[in-house]
């Protein structure tokens, strides 16, 4: 081939390649159920998880699901520069012989935040002791000095033992049964959960509590090694699971699911001008056909992350016959004229 021809061909190839490159740095997977391959050509197995941006990389932390709920290996960690090519780092949650984290324990919904005081990355997750189904209902955490992990298991605990919420007025506490009082001395349950870090560095655990009846939002201490005494109950008696909490333009939003095991149901949206409430139910954030609204496009929320000034809501499409083959759904969030987030699954 002549030199000019080679230059011409490189020139054409460069322009042909441009849109592909631009395409590849976006989550091309918007709006449809996906299985995503990692750089080993295996499916990304990181459910109920979290995508975080640390040290110029996107990290995806999530449940390493086996066929059934009792997680095979805890938490998988992947990293990516572009949200497109995912490098598998490791199964990143490690235990020691003395801890209650064992094979057969259930580990769900891991979320990672960085603590400036301790300079540690802290992974919080829903934890169930091996062989006890979902009855332990604990929050647990593990720490690492590197976002790549491994994360060393520290301990598990129930929420706010012996304490009363900030919104403890009688009408709130007496609402919809007495699970709150039942668990007062042992600590409140923490099943499906998320972690939210506010702009001022304060951070919170938001959990399905009281037998999934009520959400509890508890403030983490400065070192993210335990809780302060501050907490509130949210939406008592409304059976919310899979909470996802995020902030936009000074307002706080929670998107959660109803409670129907692995089967999808209609998403619910709450909003507040303060993390401490009052939280107001504002409807279903999905705008689509009746079926899609009723089942949230078949998905259940896992987490929200911001990318290129967009809020992206990520869901699991559970396959309860084999949880490891559950798909993902990335929904770009739009904003309606009342300033409320919604998704109709298109960009
Ligand atoms: C739905 C939850 O959101 C999942 O995380 C899991 O706990 C299942 N329930 C268990 O049935």
Short mmCIF file of C-alpha atoms and ligand atoms in Angstrom, two decimals:
data_model
loop_
_atom_site.label_atom_id
_atom_site.label_comp_id
_atom_site.label_asym_id
_atom_site.label_seq_id
_atom_site.Cartn_x
_atom_site.Cartn_y
_atom_site.Cartn_z
CA UNK A 1 0.00 0.00 0.00
CA UNK A 2 1.29 3.44 -0.85
CA UNK A 3 2.08 5.90 1.92
CA UNK A 4 -0.74 8.28 0.90
CA UNK A 5 -3.23 5.47 0.85
CA UNK A 6 -2.21 4.40 4.35
CA UNK A 7 -2.63 7.97 5.63
CA UNK A 8 -6.02 8.19 3.91
CA UNK A 9 -7.16 4.90 5.47
CA UNK A 10 -5.99 5.96 8.95
CA UNK A 11 -7.81 9.26 8.47
CA UNK A 12 -11.10 7.47 7.62
CA UNK A 13 -10.64 4.95 10.45
CA UNK A 14 -10.10 7.79 12.92
CA UNK A 15 -13.40 9.45 11.98
CA UNK A 16 -15.27 6.15 11.92
CA UNK A 17 -13.93 5.39 15.39
CA UNK A 18 -14.92 8.75 16.92
CA UNK A 19 -18.61 8.04 17.50
CA UNK A 20 -17.74 4.63 18.92
CA UNK A 21 -15.43 6.23 21.46
CA UNK A 22 -17.98 8.86 22.41
CA UNK A 23 -20.58 6.13 22.71
CA UNK A 24 -18.42 3.93 24.86
CA UNK A 25 -17.93 6.45 27.67
CA UNK A 26 -21.68 6.69 28.20
CA UNK A 27 -23.67 3.97 29.91
CA UNK A 28 -24.91 2.65 26.58
CA UNK A 29 -27.09 0.30 28.53
CA UNK A 30 -29.75 2.91 29.38
CA UNK A 31 -33.28 1.63 29.66
CA UNK A 32 -33.09 -2.07 28.88
CA UNK A 33 -32.39 -5.24 30.94
CA UNK A 34 -28.72 -6.13 30.72
CA UNK A 35 -26.16 -8.70 31.50
CA UNK A 36 -22.79 -6.91 31.42
CA UNK A 37 -19.53 -8.72 30.70
CA UNK A 38 -16.31 -7.99 32.61
CA UNK A 39 -12.76 -8.13 31.23
CA UNK A 40 -12.61 -11.90 31.90
CA UNK A 41 -15.69 -12.35 29.68
CA UNK A 42 -17.73 -13.31 32.77
CA UNK A 43 -20.95 -11.59 33.69
CA UNK A 44 -20.62 -8.74 36.18
CA UNK A 45 -22.04 -10.25 39.37
CA UNK A 46 -22.55 -7.21 41.59
CA UNK A 47 -26.18 -7.00 42.64
CA UNK A 48 -27.91 -4.69 45.11
CA UNK A 49 -24.70 -2.72 44.83
CA UNK A 50 -23.17 0.69 44.43
CA UNK A 51 -21.08 2.58 41.86
CA UNK A 52 -18.63 5.08 43.37
CA UNK A 53 -15.98 7.35 41.87
CA UNK A 54 -12.69 7.07 43.79
CA UNK A 55 -9.20 8.10 42.58
CA UNK A 56 -10.30 8.59 38.93
CA UNK A 57 -11.97 5.18 38.69
CA UNK A 58 -15.55 4.04 38.85
CA UNK A 59 -15.89 1.18 41.34
CA UNK A 60 -18.79 -1.21 41.24
CA UNK A 61 -19.34 -3.06 44.51
CA UNK A 62 -22.15 -5.61 44.67
CA UNK A 63 -23.48 -8.92 45.89
CA UNK A 64 -21.73 -11.95 44.47
CA UNK A 65 -24.94 -13.87 43.99
CA UNK A 66 -25.05 -17.63 43.72
CA UNK A 67 -28.22 -19.46 42.77
CA UNK A 68 -29.89 -18.72 46.11
CA UNK A 69 -29.94 -15.80 48.50
CA UNK A 70 -27.17 -16.99 50.81
CA UNK A 71 -24.42 -15.24 48.99
CA UNK A 72 -21.61 -17.45 47.69
CA UNK A 73 -18.68 -15.19 48.35
CA UNK A 74 -19.96 -11.93 49.75
CA UNK A 75 -19.08 -8.93 47.63
CA UNK A 76 -17.48 -8.57 44.20
CA UNK A 77 -15.46 -5.48 43.29
CA UNK A 78 -14.97 -4.20 39.73
CA UNK A 79 -13.36 -1.00 38.48
CA UNK A 80 -13.66 0.96 35.26
CA UNK A 81 -12.39 4.19 33.75
CA UNK A 82 -15.39 4.66 31.48
CA UNK A 83 -18.37 2.72 32.90
CA UNK A 84 -18.05 0.42 29.94
CA UNK A 85 -15.06 -1.89 30.39
CA UNK A 86 -15.21 -3.47 33.82
CA UNK A 87 -12.09 -4.99 35.34
CA UNK A 88 -12.79 -7.64 37.97
CA UNK A 89 -10.61 -6.94 41.00
CA UNK A 90 -11.60 -9.51 43.60
CA UNK A 91 -14.18 -10.98 45.90
CA UNK A 92 -13.57 -8.21 48.30
CA UNK A 93 -15.13 -8.92 51.69
CA UNK A 94 -12.88 -10.91 54.00
CA UNK A 95 -13.61 -12.44 57.33
CA UNK A 96 -11.55 -13.97 60.10
CA UNK A 97 -12.17 -17.18 62.04
CA UNK A 98 -13.76 -15.36 64.95
CA UNK A 99 -16.34 -13.25 63.16
CA UNK A 100 -19.97 -14.10 62.50
CA UNK A 101 -19.43 -13.69 58.74
CA UNK A 102 -19.26 -17.26 57.45
CA UNK A 103 -20.09 -19.27 54.36
CA UNK A 104 -23.87 -19.31 54.18
CA UNK A 105 -24.27 -15.84 55.69
CA UNK A 106 -26.44 -13.54 53.63
CA UNK A 107 -24.69 -10.35 52.51
CA UNK A 108 -26.85 -7.88 50.60
CA UNK A 109 -26.79 -4.31 49.28
CA UNK A 110 -23.15 -3.33 49.99
CA UNK A 111 -22.44 0.42 49.87
CA UNK A 112 -19.03 2.08 50.23
CA UNK A 113 -18.13 5.53 51.59
CA UNK A 114 -14.79 7.13 52.37
CA UNK A 115 -14.09 8.44 55.85
CA UNK A 116 -11.75 11.45 55.92
CA UNK A 117 -10.89 11.10 59.63
CA UNK A 118 -9.81 7.46 59.54
CA UNK A 119 -8.75 7.56 55.86
CA UNK A 120 -10.62 4.28 55.44
CA UNK A 121 -13.10 3.13 52.86
CA UNK A 122 -16.05 1.72 54.78
CA UNK A 123 -18.39 -0.87 53.28
CA UNK A 124 -21.78 -1.18 54.94
CA UNK A 125 -24.14 -4.03 54.11
CA UNK A 126 -27.21 -5.94 55.18
CA UNK A 127 -26.01 -8.98 57.08
CA UNK A 128 -27.76 -12.20 58.11
CA UNK A 129 -26.04 -14.87 60.18
CA UNK A 130 -25.57 -18.21 58.45
CA UNK A 131 -28.54 -20.55 58.67
CA UNK A 132 -30.94 -18.05 60.22
CA UNK A 133 -32.80 -16.89 57.10
CA UNK A 134 -33.60 -13.18 57.34
CA UNK A 135 -34.19 -13.16 61.12
CA UNK A 136 -30.91 -11.55 62.29
CA UNK A 137 -31.63 -8.31 60.37
CA UNK A 138 -28.28 -6.66 61.09
CA UNK A 139 -26.23 -3.84 59.65
CA UNK A 140 -22.54 -4.72 59.30
CA UNK A 141 -19.42 -2.99 58.08
CA UNK A 142 -15.95 -3.79 56.81
CA UNK A 143 -13.05 -1.41 56.15
CA UNK A 144 -10.13 -1.05 53.77
CA UNK A 145 -7.44 1.56 53.19
CA UNK A 146 -7.84 1.02 49.44
CA UNK A 147 -11.05 1.20 47.37
CA UNK A 148 -9.86 -1.95 45.57
CA UNK A 149 -10.26 -3.80 48.87
CA UNK A 150 -10.00 -6.28 50.42
CA UNK A 151 -12.45 -5.05 53.03
CA UNK A 152 -11.94 -6.55 56.48
CA UNK A 153 -15.11 -7.43 58.30
CA UNK A 154 -15.44 -5.45 61.55
CA UNK A 155 -18.79 -6.15 63.22
CA UNK A 156 -22.55 -6.31 62.90
CA UNK A 157 -25.24 -4.65 65.01
CA UNK A 158 -28.91 -3.71 65.23
CA UNK A 159 -30.00 -0.07 64.97
CA UNK A 160 -30.45 2.41 67.83
CA UNK A 161 -30.86 -0.04 70.70
CA UNK A 162 -32.98 1.35 73.57
CA UNK A 163 -33.38 4.73 71.88
CA UNK A 164 -36.32 6.79 70.69
CA UNK A 165 -36.51 8.56 67.31
CA UNK A 166 -36.48 12.33 66.90
CA UNK A 167 -40.03 12.08 65.57
CA UNK A 168 -41.21 10.13 68.62
CA UNK A 169 -44.55 11.84 69.04
CA UNK A 170 -47.16 9.33 70.23
CA UNK A 171 -49.10 9.30 66.96
CA UNK A 172 -45.94 8.26 65.09
CA UNK A 173 -44.87 5.50 67.47
CA UNK A 174 -48.34 4.01 67.90
CA UNK A 175 -48.91 3.92 64.18
CA UNK A 176 -49.39 0.50 62.60
CA UNK A 177 -48.48 -2.01 65.25
CA UNK A 178 -45.81 -2.28 67.84
CA UNK A 179 -42.74 -3.69 66.12
CA UNK A 180 -40.86 -0.60 67.24
CA UNK A 181 -41.50 -1.40 70.91
CA UNK A 182 -40.92 -5.12 70.32
CA UNK A 183 -37.35 -4.40 69.18
CA UNK A 184 -36.59 -1.44 71.46
CA UNK A 185 -34.33 -3.36 73.85
CA UNK A 186 -32.59 -5.57 71.24
CA UNK A 187 -32.21 -2.80 68.65
CA UNK A 188 -34.23 -2.10 65.53
CA UNK A 189 -33.97 -4.42 62.52
CA UNK A 190 -31.95 -3.45 59.46
CA UNK A 191 -32.74 -5.42 56.30
CA UNK A 192 -32.68 -3.74 52.86
CA UNK A 193 -30.55 -0.68 53.35
CA UNK A 194 -28.55 2.07 51.73
CA UNK A 195 -25.99 4.63 52.86
CA UNK A 196 -26.27 8.31 52.08
CA UNK A 197 -23.48 10.87 52.44
CA UNK A 198 -24.57 14.51 52.55
CA UNK A 199 -22.58 17.49 51.21
CA UNK A 200 -21.45 18.42 54.74
CA UNK A 201 -19.83 14.99 55.26
CA UNK A 202 -22.56 13.64 57.54
CA UNK A 203 -23.68 10.15 56.60
CA UNK A 204 -26.71 8.02 57.27
CA UNK A 205 -27.95 4.45 57.10
CA UNK A 206 -31.47 4.07 55.73
CA UNK A 207 -32.98 0.65 56.41
CA UNK A 208 -36.14 -1.37 56.10
CA UNK A 209 -36.91 -2.00 59.73
CA UNK A 210 -39.63 -3.27 62.06
CA UNK A 211 -40.26 -6.40 59.95
CA UNK A 212 -40.06 -4.29 56.75
CA UNK A 213 -42.98 -2.13 57.92
CA UNK A 214 -41.10 1.11 58.47
CA UNK A 215 -37.94 2.79 57.22
CA UNK A 216 -35.41 4.00 59.79
CA UNK A 217 -32.83 6.67 58.99
CA UNK A 218 -29.92 6.68 61.47
CA UNK A 219 -26.98 9.07 61.58
CA UNK A 220 -23.47 7.60 61.46
CA UNK A 221 -20.81 8.90 63.83
CA UNK A 222 -17.82 10.89 62.51
CA UNK A 223 -15.61 7.84 62.00
CA UNK A 224 -18.42 5.76 60.40
CA UNK A 225 -17.83 3.06 63.01
CA UNK A 226 -21.23 3.27 64.67
CA UNK A 227 -24.32 5.43 65.09
CA UNK A 228 -25.08 8.62 66.93
CA UNK A 229 -28.32 8.66 68.87
CA UNK A 230 -30.14 10.59 66.13
CA UNK A 231 -32.65 8.69 64.04
CA UNK A 232 -36.16 9.02 62.60
CA UNK A 233 -38.86 6.63 61.45
CA UNK A 234 -40.11 7.18 57.90
CA UNK A 235 -43.40 6.04 56.35
CA UNK A 236 -44.50 3.83 59.26
CA UNK A 237 -46.53 0.80 58.20
CA UNK A 238 -45.95 1.35 54.46
CA UNK A 239 -43.73 -1.73 53.87
CA UNK A 240 -40.91 -0.17 51.88
CA UNK A 241 -37.84 -2.10 50.71
CA UNK A 242 -34.80 -1.42 48.53
CA UNK A 243 -34.36 2.21 49.66
CA UNK A 244 -32.29 4.54 47.48
CA UNK A 245 -31.64 8.03 48.89
CA UNK A 246 -30.17 10.92 46.93
CA UNK A 247 -30.08 14.70 46.93
CA UNK A 248 -30.60 17.13 44.10
CA UNK A 249 -30.69 20.94 44.20
CA UNK A 250 -31.03 20.94 47.99
CA UNK A 251 -33.92 18.47 48.11
CA UNK A 252 -33.77 14.88 49.31
CA UNK A 253 -35.47 11.98 47.55
CA UNK A 254 -36.06 8.36 48.47
CA UNK A 255 -37.08 5.84 45.83
CA UNK A 256 -38.03 2.45 47.22
CA UNK A 257 -40.00 -0.61 46.27
CA UNK A 258 -42.90 -2.23 48.03
CA UNK A 259 -42.30 -5.53 49.76
CA UNK A 260 -42.84 -8.62 47.58
CA UNK A 261 -39.69 -10.72 47.89
CA UNK A 262 -37.84 -11.00 44.60
CA UNK A 263 -40.92 -10.16 42.52
CA UNK A 264 -41.10 -6.62 41.15
CA UNK A 265 -43.68 -4.11 42.27
CA UNK A 266 -44.39 -0.39 41.81
CA UNK A 267 -41.63 2.02 42.87
CA UNK A 268 -42.50 4.71 45.40
CA UNK A 269 -41.05 8.21 45.65
CA UNK A 270 -40.75 10.31 48.82
CA UNK A 271 -39.29 13.80 49.14
CA UNK A 272 -38.16 16.13 51.89
CA UNK A 273 -36.34 19.42 52.28
CA UNK A 274 -34.34 18.00 55.19
CA UNK A 275 -32.87 14.56 55.68
CA UNK A 276 -34.70 14.62 59.04
CA UNK A 277 -38.06 15.06 57.33
CA UNK A 278 -40.91 15.45 57.22
CA UNK A 279 -40.87 12.98 54.32
CA UNK A 280 -43.79 13.20 51.95
CA UNK A 281 -44.99 10.45 49.62
CA UNK A 282 -45.27 11.91 46.12
CA UNK A 283 -46.19 8.93 43.92
CA UNK A 284 -44.69 6.49 41.46
CA UNK A 285 -41.55 7.84 39.75
CA UNK A 286 -42.06 5.61 36.70
CA UNK A 287 -43.92 7.16 33.73
CA UNK A 288 -44.85 4.48 31.26
CA UNK A 289 -47.55 1.90 30.49
CA UNK A 290 -49.68 0.63 33.37
CA UNK A 291 -47.67 -2.62 33.40
CA UNK A 292 -44.31 -0.88 33.57
CA UNK A 293 -45.59 1.44 36.27
CA UNK A 294 -46.86 -1.52 38.28
CA UNK A 295 -43.61 -3.47 38.06
CA UNK A 296 -40.95 -0.73 37.59
CA UNK A 297 -39.85 -2.23 34.24
CA UNK A 298 -39.36 -5.54 36.12
CA UNK A 299 -36.69 -4.05 38.41
CA UNK A 300 -36.04 -3.20 42.04
CA UNK A 301 -33.78 -0.25 42.95
CA UNK A 302 -30.19 -0.87 44.03
CA UNK A 303 -28.53 2.57 44.00
CA UNK A 304 -28.29 5.97 42.33
CA UNK A 305 -25.16 7.64 41.02
CA UNK A 306 -24.34 10.86 39.20
CA UNK A 307 -22.51 10.89 35.92
CA UNK A 308 -21.99 13.81 33.51
CA UNK A 309 -24.47 15.82 35.61
CA UNK A 310 -27.09 13.11 35.17
CA UNK A 311 -28.70 11.13 37.96
CA UNK A 312 -28.82 7.46 37.09
CA UNK A 313 -31.02 5.01 38.95
CA UNK A 314 -29.73 1.44 38.80
CA UNK A 315 -31.99 -1.54 39.45
CA UNK A 316 -31.72 -5.31 39.65
CA UNK A 317 -34.06 -7.42 37.59
CA UNK A 318 -34.10 -10.41 39.91
CA UNK A 319 -34.29 -13.94 38.61
CA UNK A 320 -35.40 -15.77 41.74
CA UNK A 321 -34.74 -19.19 40.11
CA UNK A 322 -31.06 -18.29 39.79
CA UNK A 323 -30.15 -14.97 41.37
CA UNK A 324 -26.69 -14.91 39.77
CA UNK A 325 -28.29 -14.42 36.35
CA UNK A 326 -30.33 -11.41 37.45
CA UNK A 327 -30.04 -8.54 34.98
CA UNK A 328 -29.37 -4.85 35.59
CA UNK A 329 -31.40 -1.87 34.48
CA UNK A 330 -29.91 1.65 34.21
CA UNK A 331 -32.63 4.31 34.22
CA UNK A 332 -31.68 7.91 33.46
CA UNK A 333 -33.60 10.21 35.78
CA UNK A 334 -35.46 13.17 34.34
CA UNK A 335 -37.10 16.03 36.19
CA UNK A 336 -40.73 17.07 35.79
CA UNK A 337 -42.10 20.62 35.96
CA UNK A 338 -42.63 20.26 39.72
CA UNK A 339 -38.97 19.37 40.22
CA UNK A 340 -39.69 15.70 40.88
CA UNK A 341 -37.52 12.90 39.54
CA UNK A 342 -39.05 10.38 37.16
CA UNK A 343 -37.98 7.89 34.54
CA UNK A 344 -39.71 6.66 31.43
CA UNK A 345 -36.66 4.48 30.63
CA UNK A 346 -35.57 6.55 27.63
CA UNK A 347 -32.68 8.99 27.59
C1 LIG B 1 -36.28 -8.12 48.40
C2 LIG B 1 -35.08 -7.39 48.77
O1 LIG B 1 -35.14 -6.13 48.29
C3 LIG B 1 -33.85 -8.14 48.42
O2 LIG B 1 -32.73 -7.41 48.72
C4 LIG B 1 -33.92 -9.42 49.17
O3 LIG B 1 -33.78 -9.15 50.55
C5 LIG B 1 -35.22 -10.13 48.93
N1 LIG B 1 -36.34 -9.27 49.19
C6 LIG B 1 -35.37 -11.36 49.77
O4 LIG B 1 -36.64 -11.89 49.60
#
